[in-house]
Short mmCIF file of C-alpha atoms and ligand atoms in Angstrom, two decimals:
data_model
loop_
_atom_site.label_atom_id
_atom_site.label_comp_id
_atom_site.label_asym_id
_atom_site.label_seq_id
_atom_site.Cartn_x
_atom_site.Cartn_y
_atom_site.Cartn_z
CA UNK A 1 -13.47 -30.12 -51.38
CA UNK A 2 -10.53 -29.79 -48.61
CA UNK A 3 -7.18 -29.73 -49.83
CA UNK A 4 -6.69 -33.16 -48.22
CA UNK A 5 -9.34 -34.49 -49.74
CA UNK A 6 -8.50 -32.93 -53.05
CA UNK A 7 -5.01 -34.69 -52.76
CA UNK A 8 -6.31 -38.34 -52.04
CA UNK A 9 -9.10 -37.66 -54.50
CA UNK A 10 -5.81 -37.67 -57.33
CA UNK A 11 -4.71 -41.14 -56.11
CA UNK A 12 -7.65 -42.91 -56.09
CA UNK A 13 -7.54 -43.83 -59.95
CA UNK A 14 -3.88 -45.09 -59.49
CA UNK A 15 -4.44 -47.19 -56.09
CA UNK A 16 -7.64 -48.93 -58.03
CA UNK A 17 -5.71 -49.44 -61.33
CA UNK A 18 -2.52 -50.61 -59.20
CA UNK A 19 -4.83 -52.96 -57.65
CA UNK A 20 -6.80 -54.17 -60.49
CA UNK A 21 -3.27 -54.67 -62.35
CA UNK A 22 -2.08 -56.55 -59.68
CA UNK A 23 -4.63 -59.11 -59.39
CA UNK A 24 -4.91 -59.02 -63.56
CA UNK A 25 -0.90 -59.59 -64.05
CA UNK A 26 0.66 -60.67 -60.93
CA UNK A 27 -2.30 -62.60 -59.33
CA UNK A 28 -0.76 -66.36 -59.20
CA UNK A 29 2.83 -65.41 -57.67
CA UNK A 30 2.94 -66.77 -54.42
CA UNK A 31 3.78 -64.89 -51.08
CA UNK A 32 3.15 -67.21 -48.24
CA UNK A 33 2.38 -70.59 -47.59
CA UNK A 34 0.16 -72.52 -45.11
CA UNK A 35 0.88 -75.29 -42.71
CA UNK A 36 -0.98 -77.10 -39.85
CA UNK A 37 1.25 -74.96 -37.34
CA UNK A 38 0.37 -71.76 -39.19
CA UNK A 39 -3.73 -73.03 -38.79
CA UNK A 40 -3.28 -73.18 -34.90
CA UNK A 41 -0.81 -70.47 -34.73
CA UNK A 42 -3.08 -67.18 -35.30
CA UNK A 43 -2.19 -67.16 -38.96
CA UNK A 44 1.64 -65.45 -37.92
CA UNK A 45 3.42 -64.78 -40.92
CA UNK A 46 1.19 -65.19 -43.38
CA UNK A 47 1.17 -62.43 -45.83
CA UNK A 48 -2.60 -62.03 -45.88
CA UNK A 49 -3.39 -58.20 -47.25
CA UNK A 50 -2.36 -55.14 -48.35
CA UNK A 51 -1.66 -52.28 -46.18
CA UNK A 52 0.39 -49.04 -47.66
CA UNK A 53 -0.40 -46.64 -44.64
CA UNK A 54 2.52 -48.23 -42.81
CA UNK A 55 4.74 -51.25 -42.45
CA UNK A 56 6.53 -52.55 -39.64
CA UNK A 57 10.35 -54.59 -41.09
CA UNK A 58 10.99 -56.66 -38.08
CA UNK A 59 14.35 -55.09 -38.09
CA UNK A 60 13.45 -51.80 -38.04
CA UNK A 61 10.31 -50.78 -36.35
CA UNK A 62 7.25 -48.75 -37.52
CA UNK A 63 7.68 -46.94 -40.96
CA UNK A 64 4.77 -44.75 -41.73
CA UNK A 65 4.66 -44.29 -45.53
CA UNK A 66 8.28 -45.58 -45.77
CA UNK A 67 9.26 -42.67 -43.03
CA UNK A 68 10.49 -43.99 -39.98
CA UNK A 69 9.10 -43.26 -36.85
CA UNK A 70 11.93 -42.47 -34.96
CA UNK A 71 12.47 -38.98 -37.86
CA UNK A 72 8.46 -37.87 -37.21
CA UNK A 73 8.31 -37.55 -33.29
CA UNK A 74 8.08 -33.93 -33.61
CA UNK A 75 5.11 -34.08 -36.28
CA UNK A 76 2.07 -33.40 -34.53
CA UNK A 77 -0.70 -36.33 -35.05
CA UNK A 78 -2.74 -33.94 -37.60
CA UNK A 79 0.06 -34.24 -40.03
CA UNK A 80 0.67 -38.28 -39.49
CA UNK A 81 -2.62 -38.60 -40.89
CA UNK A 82 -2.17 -36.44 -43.37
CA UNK A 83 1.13 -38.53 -44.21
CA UNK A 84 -0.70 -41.79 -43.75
CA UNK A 85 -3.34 -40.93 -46.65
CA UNK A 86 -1.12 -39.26 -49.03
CA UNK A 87 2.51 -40.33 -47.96
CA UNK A 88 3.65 -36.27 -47.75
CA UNK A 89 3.32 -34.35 -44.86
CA UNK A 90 1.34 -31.26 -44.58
CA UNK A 91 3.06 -27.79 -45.47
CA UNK A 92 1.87 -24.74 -43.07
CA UNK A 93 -1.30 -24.09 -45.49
CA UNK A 94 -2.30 -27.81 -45.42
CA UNK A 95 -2.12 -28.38 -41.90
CA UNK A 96 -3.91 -25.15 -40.96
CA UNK A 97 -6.72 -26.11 -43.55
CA UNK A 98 -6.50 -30.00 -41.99
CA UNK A 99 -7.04 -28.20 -38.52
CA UNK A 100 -9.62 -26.28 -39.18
CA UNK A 101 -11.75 -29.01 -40.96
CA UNK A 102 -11.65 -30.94 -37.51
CA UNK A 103 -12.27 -28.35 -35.80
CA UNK A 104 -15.79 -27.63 -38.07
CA UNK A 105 -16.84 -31.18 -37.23
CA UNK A 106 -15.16 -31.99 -33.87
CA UNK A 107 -19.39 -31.14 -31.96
CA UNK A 108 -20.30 -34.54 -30.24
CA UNK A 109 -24.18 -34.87 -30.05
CA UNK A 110 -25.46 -35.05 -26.50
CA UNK A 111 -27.22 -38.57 -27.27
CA UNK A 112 -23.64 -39.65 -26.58
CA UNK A 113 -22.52 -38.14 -23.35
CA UNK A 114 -26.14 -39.26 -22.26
CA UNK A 115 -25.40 -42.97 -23.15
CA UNK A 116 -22.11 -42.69 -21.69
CA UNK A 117 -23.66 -41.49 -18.31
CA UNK A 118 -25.81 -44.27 -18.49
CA UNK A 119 -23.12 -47.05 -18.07
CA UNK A 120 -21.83 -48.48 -15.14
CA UNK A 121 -19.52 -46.45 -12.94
CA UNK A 122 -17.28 -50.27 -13.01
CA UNK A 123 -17.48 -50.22 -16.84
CA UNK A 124 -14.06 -50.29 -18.25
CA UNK A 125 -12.96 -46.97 -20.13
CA UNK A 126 -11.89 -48.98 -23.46
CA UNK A 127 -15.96 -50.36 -23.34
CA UNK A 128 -17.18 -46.67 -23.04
CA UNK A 129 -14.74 -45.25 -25.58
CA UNK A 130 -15.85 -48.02 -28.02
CA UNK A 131 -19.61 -47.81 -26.96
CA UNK A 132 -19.82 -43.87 -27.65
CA UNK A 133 -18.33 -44.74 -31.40
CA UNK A 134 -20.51 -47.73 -31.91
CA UNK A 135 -23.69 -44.73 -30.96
CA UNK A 136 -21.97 -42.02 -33.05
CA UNK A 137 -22.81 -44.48 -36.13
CA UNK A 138 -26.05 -42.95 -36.16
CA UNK A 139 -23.40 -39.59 -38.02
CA UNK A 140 -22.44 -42.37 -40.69
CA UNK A 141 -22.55 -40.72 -43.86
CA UNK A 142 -21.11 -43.83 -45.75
CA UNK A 143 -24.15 -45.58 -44.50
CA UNK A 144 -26.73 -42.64 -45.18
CA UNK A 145 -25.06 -42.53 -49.05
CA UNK A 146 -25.42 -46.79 -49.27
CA UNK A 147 -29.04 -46.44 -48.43
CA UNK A 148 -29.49 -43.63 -50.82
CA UNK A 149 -27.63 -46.41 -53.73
CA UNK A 150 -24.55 -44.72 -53.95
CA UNK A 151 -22.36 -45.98 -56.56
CA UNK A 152 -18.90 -48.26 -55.42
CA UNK A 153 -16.49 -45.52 -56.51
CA UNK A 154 -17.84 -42.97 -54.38
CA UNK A 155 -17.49 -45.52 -50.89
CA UNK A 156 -14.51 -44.26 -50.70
CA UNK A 157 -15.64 -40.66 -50.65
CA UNK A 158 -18.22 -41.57 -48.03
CA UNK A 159 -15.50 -43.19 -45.95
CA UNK A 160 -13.14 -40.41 -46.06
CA UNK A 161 -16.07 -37.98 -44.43
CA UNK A 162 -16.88 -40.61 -41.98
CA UNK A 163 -13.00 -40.98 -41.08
CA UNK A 164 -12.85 -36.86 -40.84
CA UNK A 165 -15.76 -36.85 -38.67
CA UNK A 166 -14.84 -39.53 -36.51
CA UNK A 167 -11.21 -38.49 -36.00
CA UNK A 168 -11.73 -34.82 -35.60
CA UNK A 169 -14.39 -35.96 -31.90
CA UNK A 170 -12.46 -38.68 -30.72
CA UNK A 171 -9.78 -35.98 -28.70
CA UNK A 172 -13.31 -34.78 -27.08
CA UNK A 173 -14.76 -37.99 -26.40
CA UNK A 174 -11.46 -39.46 -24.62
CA UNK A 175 -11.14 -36.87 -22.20
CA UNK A 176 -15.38 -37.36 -21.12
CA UNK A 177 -14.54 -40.47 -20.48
CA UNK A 178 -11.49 -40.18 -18.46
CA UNK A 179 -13.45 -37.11 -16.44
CA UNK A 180 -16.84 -38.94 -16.25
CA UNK A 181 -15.39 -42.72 -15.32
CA UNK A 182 -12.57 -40.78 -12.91
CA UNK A 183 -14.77 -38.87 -11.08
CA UNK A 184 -12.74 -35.16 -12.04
CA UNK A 185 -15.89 -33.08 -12.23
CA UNK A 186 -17.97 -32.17 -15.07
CA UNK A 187 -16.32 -32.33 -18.96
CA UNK A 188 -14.12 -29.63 -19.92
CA UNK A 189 -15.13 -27.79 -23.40
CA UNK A 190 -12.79 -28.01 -26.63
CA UNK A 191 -10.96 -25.16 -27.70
CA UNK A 192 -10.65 -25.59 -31.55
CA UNK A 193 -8.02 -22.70 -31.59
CA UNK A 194 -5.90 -25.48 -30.51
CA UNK A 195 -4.36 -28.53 -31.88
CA UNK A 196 -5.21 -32.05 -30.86
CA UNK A 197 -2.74 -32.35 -28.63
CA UNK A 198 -3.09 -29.59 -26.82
CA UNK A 199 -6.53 -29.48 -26.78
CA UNK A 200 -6.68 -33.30 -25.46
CA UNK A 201 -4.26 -32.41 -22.61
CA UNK A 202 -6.02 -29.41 -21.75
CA UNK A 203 -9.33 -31.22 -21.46
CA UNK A 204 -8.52 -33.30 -19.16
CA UNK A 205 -8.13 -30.83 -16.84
CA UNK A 206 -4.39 -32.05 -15.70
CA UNK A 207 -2.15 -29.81 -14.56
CA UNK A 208 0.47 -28.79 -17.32
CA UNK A 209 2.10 -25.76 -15.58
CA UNK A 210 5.03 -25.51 -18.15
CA UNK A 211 3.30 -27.61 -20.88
CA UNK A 212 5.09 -31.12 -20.87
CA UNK A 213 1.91 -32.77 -20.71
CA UNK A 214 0.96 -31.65 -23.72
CA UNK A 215 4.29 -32.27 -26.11
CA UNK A 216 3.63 -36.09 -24.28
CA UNK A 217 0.45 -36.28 -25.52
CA UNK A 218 1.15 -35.02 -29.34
CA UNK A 219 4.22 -37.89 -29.42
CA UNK A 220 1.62 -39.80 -27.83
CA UNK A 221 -1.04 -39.68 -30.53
CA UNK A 222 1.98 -39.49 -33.29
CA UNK A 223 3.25 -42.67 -32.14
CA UNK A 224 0.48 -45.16 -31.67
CA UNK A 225 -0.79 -44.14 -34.96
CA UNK A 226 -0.68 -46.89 -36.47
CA UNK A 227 1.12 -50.65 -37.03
CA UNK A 228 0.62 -51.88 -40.52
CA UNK A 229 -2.54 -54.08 -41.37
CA UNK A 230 -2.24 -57.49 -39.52
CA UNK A 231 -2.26 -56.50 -35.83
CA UNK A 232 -5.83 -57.63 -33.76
CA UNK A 233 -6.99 -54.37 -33.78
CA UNK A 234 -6.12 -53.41 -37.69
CA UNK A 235 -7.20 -56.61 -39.27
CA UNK A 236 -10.49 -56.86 -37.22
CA UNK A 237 -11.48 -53.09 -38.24
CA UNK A 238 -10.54 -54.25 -41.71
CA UNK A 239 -12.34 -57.29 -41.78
CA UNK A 240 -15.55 -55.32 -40.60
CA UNK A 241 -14.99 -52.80 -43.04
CA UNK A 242 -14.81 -55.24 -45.80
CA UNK A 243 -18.28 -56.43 -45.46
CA UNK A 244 -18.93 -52.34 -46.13
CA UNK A 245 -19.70 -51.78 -42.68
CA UNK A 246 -18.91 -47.93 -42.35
CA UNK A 247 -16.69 -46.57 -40.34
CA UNK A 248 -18.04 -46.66 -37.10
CA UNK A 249 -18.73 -50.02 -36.97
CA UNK A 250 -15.34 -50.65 -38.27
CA UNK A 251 -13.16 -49.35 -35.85
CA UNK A 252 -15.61 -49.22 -32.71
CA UNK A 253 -15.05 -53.49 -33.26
CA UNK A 254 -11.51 -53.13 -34.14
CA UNK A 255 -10.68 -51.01 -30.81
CA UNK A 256 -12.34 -54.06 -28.79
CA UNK A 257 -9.45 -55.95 -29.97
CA UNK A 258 -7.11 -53.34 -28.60
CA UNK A 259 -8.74 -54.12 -25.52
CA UNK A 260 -7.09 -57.09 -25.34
CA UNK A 261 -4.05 -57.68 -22.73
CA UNK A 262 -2.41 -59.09 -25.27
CA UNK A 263 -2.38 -55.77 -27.52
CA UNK A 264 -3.38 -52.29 -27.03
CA UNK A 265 -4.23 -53.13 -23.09
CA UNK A 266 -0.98 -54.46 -22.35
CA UNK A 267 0.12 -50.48 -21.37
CA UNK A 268 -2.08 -50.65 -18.31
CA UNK A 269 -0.55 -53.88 -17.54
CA UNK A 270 2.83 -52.72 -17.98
CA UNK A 271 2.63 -49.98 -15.50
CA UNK A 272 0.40 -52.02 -12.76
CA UNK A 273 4.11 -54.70 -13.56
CA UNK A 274 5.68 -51.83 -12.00
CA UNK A 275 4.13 -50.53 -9.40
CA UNK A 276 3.81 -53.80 -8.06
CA UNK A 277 7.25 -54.50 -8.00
CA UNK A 278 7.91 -51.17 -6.40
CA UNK A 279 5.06 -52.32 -3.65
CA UNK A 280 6.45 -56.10 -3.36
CA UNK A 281 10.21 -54.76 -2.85
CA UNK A 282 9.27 -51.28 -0.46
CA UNK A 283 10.49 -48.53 -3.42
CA UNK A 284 12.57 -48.76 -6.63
CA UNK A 285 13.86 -52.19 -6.68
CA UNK A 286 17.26 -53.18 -7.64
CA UNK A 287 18.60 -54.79 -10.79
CA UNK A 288 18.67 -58.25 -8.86
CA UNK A 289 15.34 -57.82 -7.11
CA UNK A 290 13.93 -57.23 -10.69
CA UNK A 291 15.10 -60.39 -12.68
CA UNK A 292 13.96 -62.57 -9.18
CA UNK A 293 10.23 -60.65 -10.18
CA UNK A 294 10.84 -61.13 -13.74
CA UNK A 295 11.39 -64.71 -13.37
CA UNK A 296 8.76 -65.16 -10.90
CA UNK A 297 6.32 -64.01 -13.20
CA UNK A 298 7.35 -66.24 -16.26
CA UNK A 299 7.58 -69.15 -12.95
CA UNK A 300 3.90 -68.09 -12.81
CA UNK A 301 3.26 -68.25 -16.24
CA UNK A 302 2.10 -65.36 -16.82
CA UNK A 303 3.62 -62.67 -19.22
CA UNK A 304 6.20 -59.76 -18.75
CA UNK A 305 3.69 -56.91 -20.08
CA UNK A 306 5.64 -54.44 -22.71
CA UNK A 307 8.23 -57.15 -23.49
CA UNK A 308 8.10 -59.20 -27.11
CA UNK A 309 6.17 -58.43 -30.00
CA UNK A 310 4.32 -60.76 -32.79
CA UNK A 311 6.38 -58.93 -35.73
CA UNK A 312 9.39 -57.00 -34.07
CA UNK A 313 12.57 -58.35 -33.59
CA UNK A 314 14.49 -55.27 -31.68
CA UNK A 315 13.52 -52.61 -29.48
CA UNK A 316 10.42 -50.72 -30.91
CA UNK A 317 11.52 -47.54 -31.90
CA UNK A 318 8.41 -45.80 -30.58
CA UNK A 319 9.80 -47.34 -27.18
CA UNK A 320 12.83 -45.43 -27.60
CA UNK A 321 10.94 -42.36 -28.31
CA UNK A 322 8.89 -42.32 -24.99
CA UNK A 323 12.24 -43.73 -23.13
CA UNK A 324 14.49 -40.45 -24.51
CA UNK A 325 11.32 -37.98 -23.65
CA UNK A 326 11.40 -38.95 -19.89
CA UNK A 327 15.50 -38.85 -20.05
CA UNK A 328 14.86 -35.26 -21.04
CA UNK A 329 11.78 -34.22 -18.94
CA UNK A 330 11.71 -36.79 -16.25
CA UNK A 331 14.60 -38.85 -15.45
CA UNK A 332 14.49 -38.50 -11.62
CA UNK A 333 10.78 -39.72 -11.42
CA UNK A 334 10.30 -42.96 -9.33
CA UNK A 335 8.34 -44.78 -11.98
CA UNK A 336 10.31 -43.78 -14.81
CA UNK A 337 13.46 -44.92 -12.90
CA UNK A 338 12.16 -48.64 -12.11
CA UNK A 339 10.81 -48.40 -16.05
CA UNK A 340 14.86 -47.76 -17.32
CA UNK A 341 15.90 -50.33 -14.85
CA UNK A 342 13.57 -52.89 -16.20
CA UNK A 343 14.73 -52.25 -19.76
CA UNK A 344 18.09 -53.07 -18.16
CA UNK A 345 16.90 -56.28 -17.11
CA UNK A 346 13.89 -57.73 -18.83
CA UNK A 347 15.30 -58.68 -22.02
CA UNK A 348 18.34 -60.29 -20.64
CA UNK A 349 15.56 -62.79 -18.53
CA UNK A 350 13.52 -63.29 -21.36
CA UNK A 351 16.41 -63.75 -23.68
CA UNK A 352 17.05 -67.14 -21.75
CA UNK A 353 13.71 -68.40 -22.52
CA UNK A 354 13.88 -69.97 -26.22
CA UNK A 355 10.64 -69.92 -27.28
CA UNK A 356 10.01 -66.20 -26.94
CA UNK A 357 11.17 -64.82 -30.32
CA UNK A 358 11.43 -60.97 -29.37
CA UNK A 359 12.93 -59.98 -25.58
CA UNK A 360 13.01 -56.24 -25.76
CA UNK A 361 10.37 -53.88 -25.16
CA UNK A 362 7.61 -52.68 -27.19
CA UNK A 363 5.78 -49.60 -27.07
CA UNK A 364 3.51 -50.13 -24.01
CA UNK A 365 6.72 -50.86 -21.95
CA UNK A 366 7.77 -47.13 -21.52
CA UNK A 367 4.47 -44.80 -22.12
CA UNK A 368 2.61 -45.39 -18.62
CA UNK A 369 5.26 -44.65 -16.54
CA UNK A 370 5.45 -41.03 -18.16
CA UNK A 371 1.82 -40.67 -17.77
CA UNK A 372 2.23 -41.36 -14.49
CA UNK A 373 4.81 -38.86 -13.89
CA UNK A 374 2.08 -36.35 -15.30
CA UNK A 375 -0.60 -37.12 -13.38
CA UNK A 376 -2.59 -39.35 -15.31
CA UNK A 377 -2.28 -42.29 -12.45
CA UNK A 378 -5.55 -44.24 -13.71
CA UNK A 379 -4.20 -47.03 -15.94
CA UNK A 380 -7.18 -48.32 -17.20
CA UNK A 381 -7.50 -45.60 -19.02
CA UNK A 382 -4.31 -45.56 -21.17
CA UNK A 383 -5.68 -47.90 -23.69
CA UNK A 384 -8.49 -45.00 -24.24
CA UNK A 385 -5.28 -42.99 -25.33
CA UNK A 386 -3.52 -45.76 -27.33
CA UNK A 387 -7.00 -45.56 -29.55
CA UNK A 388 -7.85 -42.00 -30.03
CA UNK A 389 -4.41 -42.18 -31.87
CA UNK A 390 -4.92 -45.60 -33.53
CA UNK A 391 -8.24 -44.20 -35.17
CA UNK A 392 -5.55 -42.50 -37.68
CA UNK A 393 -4.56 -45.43 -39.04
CA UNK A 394 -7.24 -47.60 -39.19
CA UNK A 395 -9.88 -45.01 -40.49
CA UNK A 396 -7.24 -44.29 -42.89
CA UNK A 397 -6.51 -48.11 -43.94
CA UNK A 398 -9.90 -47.88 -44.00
CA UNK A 399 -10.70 -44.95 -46.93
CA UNK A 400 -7.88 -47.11 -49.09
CA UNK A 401 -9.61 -49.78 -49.06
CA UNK A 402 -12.74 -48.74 -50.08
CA UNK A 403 -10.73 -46.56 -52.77
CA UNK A 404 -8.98 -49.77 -54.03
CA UNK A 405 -12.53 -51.68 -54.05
CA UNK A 406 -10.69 -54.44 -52.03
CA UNK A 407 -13.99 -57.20 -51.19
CA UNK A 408 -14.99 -58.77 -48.69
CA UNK A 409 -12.55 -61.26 -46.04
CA UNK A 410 -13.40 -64.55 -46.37
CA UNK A 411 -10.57 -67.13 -45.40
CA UNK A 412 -11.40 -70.79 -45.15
CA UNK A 413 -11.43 -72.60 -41.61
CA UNK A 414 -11.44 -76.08 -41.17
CA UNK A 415 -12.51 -78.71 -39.27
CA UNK A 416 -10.43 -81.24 -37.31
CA UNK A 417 -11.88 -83.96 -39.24
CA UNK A 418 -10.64 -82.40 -42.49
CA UNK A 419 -7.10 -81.43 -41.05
CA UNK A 420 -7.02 -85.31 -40.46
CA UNK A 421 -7.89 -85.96 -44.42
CA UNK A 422 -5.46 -83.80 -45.57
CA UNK A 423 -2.16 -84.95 -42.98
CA UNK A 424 -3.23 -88.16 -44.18
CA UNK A 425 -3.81 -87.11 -48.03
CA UNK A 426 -0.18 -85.36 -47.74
CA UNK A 427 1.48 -88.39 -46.25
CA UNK A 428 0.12 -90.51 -48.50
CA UNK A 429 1.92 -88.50 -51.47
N1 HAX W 1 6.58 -62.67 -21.31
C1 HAX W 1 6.40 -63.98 -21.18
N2 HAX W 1 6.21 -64.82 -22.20
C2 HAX W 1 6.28 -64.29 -23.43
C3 HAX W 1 6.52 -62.92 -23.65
C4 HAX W 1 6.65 -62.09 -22.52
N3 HAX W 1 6.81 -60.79 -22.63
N4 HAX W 1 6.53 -62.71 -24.99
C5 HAX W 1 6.30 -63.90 -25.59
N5 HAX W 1 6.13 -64.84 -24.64
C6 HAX W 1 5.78 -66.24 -24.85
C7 HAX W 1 4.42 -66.33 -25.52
O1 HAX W 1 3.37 -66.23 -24.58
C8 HAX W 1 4.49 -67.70 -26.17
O2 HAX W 1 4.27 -68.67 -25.17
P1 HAX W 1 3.38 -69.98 -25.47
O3 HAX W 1 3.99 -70.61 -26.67
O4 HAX W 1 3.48 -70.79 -24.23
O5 HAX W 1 1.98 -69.48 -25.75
C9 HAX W 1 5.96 -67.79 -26.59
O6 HAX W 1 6.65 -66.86 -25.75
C10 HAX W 1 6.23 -67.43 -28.03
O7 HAX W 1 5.72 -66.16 -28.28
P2 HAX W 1 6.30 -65.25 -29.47
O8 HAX W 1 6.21 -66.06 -30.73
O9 HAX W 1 7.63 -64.72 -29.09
O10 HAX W 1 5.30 -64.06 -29.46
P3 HAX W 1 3.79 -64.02 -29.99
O11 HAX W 1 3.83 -63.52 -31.38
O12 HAX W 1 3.08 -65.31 -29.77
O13 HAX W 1 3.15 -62.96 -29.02
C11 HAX W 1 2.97 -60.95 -27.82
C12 HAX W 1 3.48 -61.61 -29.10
C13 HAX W 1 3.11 -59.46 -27.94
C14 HAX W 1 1.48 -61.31 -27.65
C15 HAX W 1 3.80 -61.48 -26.63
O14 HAX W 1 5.15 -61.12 -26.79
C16 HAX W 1 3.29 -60.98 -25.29
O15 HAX W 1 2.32 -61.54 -24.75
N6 HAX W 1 3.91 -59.89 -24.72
C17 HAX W 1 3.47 -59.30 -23.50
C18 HAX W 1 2.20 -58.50 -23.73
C19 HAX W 1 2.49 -57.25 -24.53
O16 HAX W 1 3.41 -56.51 -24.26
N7 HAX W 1 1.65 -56.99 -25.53
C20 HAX W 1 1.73 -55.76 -26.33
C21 HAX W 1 2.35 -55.99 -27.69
C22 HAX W 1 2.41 -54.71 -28.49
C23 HAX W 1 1.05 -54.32 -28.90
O17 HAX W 1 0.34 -54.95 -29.65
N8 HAX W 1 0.60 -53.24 -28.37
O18 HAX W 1 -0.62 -52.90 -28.64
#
């Protein structure tokens, strides 16, 4: 058994107990309540599950295991998710022995690239990502062990070698699909000597002549690891997994919801927000020429991509991070520029509209104008990166729940007619 493995294998007994206890002792205290705006408002707020991989204090920003962000942007992804299952991170021997065990199982089959090939040249990166996970289910070894009757306290087990499998190709599998769907010439091989990072940044055959690509994308993957358990992309993967879907399924569903403009794709959007106010106004525009664009957009009623968030309440910290990486590396670059300017501006624009709860920037705001800077000028492919580090945290959410034995999602919807009943029943009262 890896040492990883070994270590979660130690807290399984207390994260079942914990959760048994819970339900046993503490199951009638009440957390959240329910009202007809909550039923037509996406269920924001509502304390709904339990997720200890991370949490996200409107206030403060990501905390991974109760560690801030902000303190592990120099942690390379392989030890996040080593944090993220056991809340430590990784000393030298455990991160070389972490390594190595992705590197043993990072082989994609060819059934995969052959599928991929087989897609539309117009299909969207995100729906080829996702697609060659939804094939690699055919690896599952959580479902191989169900169909074999394996007993509920191994799933997690099961899931854990699905997670280490899955994890340890996605690097590989992003960078096909940027080459294939980009046209940059035929797939560049893995170099397990290497960490993810570098490895990913090397496979996509950019140039990295004194290696900034690469420390990009290691705070890339570190950053967008994950968001607590209620975001679209978290909570679908979770609600898949609880009807013991495996893995793949899991998060190959959950990444479709990162997909979304309104999540995960909103990175793409962010940049193409720039560069078309850098083609509308001739080059970098000014601070006024910004907050005219700004408020033309919200005019148009469409959003300000990167700006406001469901749960934070200040600037995302992982925002910062990207922001004070292209201060160090890039802070001349045309796109970076107009991105600083527009954190200038933005939130002051948006801060005068009162429904929007959150004006400042979130993660997506800041992270495609460095990719830009390094080459990596096809947008719709950033979301592909966003989920090759996202696969962390919801593979991970995903081995604790299956440790914990949490069952299957089932809240109640209701019809109109009913909603009517009950206003009435509660006026009535
Ligand atoms: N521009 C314009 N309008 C905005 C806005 C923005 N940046 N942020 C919020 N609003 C609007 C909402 O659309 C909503 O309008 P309606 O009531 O007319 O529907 C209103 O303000 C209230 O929204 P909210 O309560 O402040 O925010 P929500 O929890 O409803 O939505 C979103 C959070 C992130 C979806 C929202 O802020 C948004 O659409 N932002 C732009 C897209 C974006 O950056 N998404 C990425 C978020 C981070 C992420 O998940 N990355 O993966």
């Amino acid at each position: 058994m890896s040492i990883l493995k070994e270590k979660f294998a130690k807290k399984v007994p207390e994260i079942r107990d914990r959760y048994k206890n819970m339900v046993k002792e503490h199951g009638a205290v009440k957390l959240a309540e329910v009202s007809v705006a909550t039923l037509y408002g996406g269920l924001r707020g509502v304390k709904g599950m339990v997720c200890d991989t991370s949490s996200v204090p409107p206030d403060r920003g990501l905390l991974i295991r109760g560690r801030p962000i902000g303190e592990l942007t120099d942690k390379l992804p392989e030890e996040i998710f080593y944090l993220l299952l056991t809340g430590e991170l990784p000393n030298k021997e455990e991160l070389a022995a972490l390594q190595k065990d992705f590197a043993a199982r990072a082989k994609v089959p060819e059934y995969v690239w052959n599928v991929l090939r087989a897609m539309p040249k117009t299909s969207h990166p995100m729906a080829m990502f996702n697609t060659a996970i939804l094939v690699l289910e055919n690896e599952s070894k959580f479902r191989a062990r169900y169909d074999a009757g394996m007993k509920k306290d191994d799933y997690w087990d099961a899931a854990f070698e699905d997670a280490m499998d899955i994890n340890a190709k996605l690097p590989e599998i992003g960078a096909f699909v940027y080459r294939l769907r980009f046209d940059k010439g035929a797939p560049i091989a893995s170099d397990p000597n290497l960490d993810w990072g570098a490895n990913f940044a090397r496979m996509t055959g950019l140039p990295d002549p004194n290696g900034e690509f690469t420390k990009l994308m290691r705070l890339y993957f570190t950053l967008h690891c994950d968001h607590e358990g209620g975001n679209v992309s978290a909570f679908s993967a979770h609600t898949i997994g609880s009807a013991l879907s495996d893995q793949y399924y899991a998060l190959s569903g959950g990444l479709n919801g990162l997909a979304g403009p309104l999540h995960g794709l909103a990175n793409q959007e962010c940049l193409g927000w720039i560069l078309e106010t850098n083609k509308k106004f001739g080059g970098s525009p000014s601070e006024e020429q910004l907050e005219k664009f700004a408020q033309e957009t919200l005019d148009a009623g469409r959003v300000v991509p990167g700006y406001g968030h469901a749960v934070l309440r200040i600037t995302d910290p992982r925002f910062t991070a990207f922001y004070d990486f292209g201060a160090k590396y890039c802070p001349d670059d045309p796109a970076y520029k107009t991105m600083a300017r527009v954190f200038k501006v933005v939130p002051e624009v948006l801060k005068k509209v009162q429904k929007i709860k959150d004006p400042w920037p979130n993660v997506d705001a800041a992270s495609g104008s460095l990719l830009y800077h390094y080459g990596m000028v096809e947008f719709p492919y950033y979301t592909v990166l966003f989920s090759i580090s996202r696969a962390m945290g919801i593979t991970a959410q995903h081995i604790v729940s299956r440790a914990m034995g949490s069952p299957i999602v089932r809240p109640k919807s209701m019809t109109g007619e009913e909603l009517d009943k009950a206003i009435a029943a509660a006026a009535a009262k």
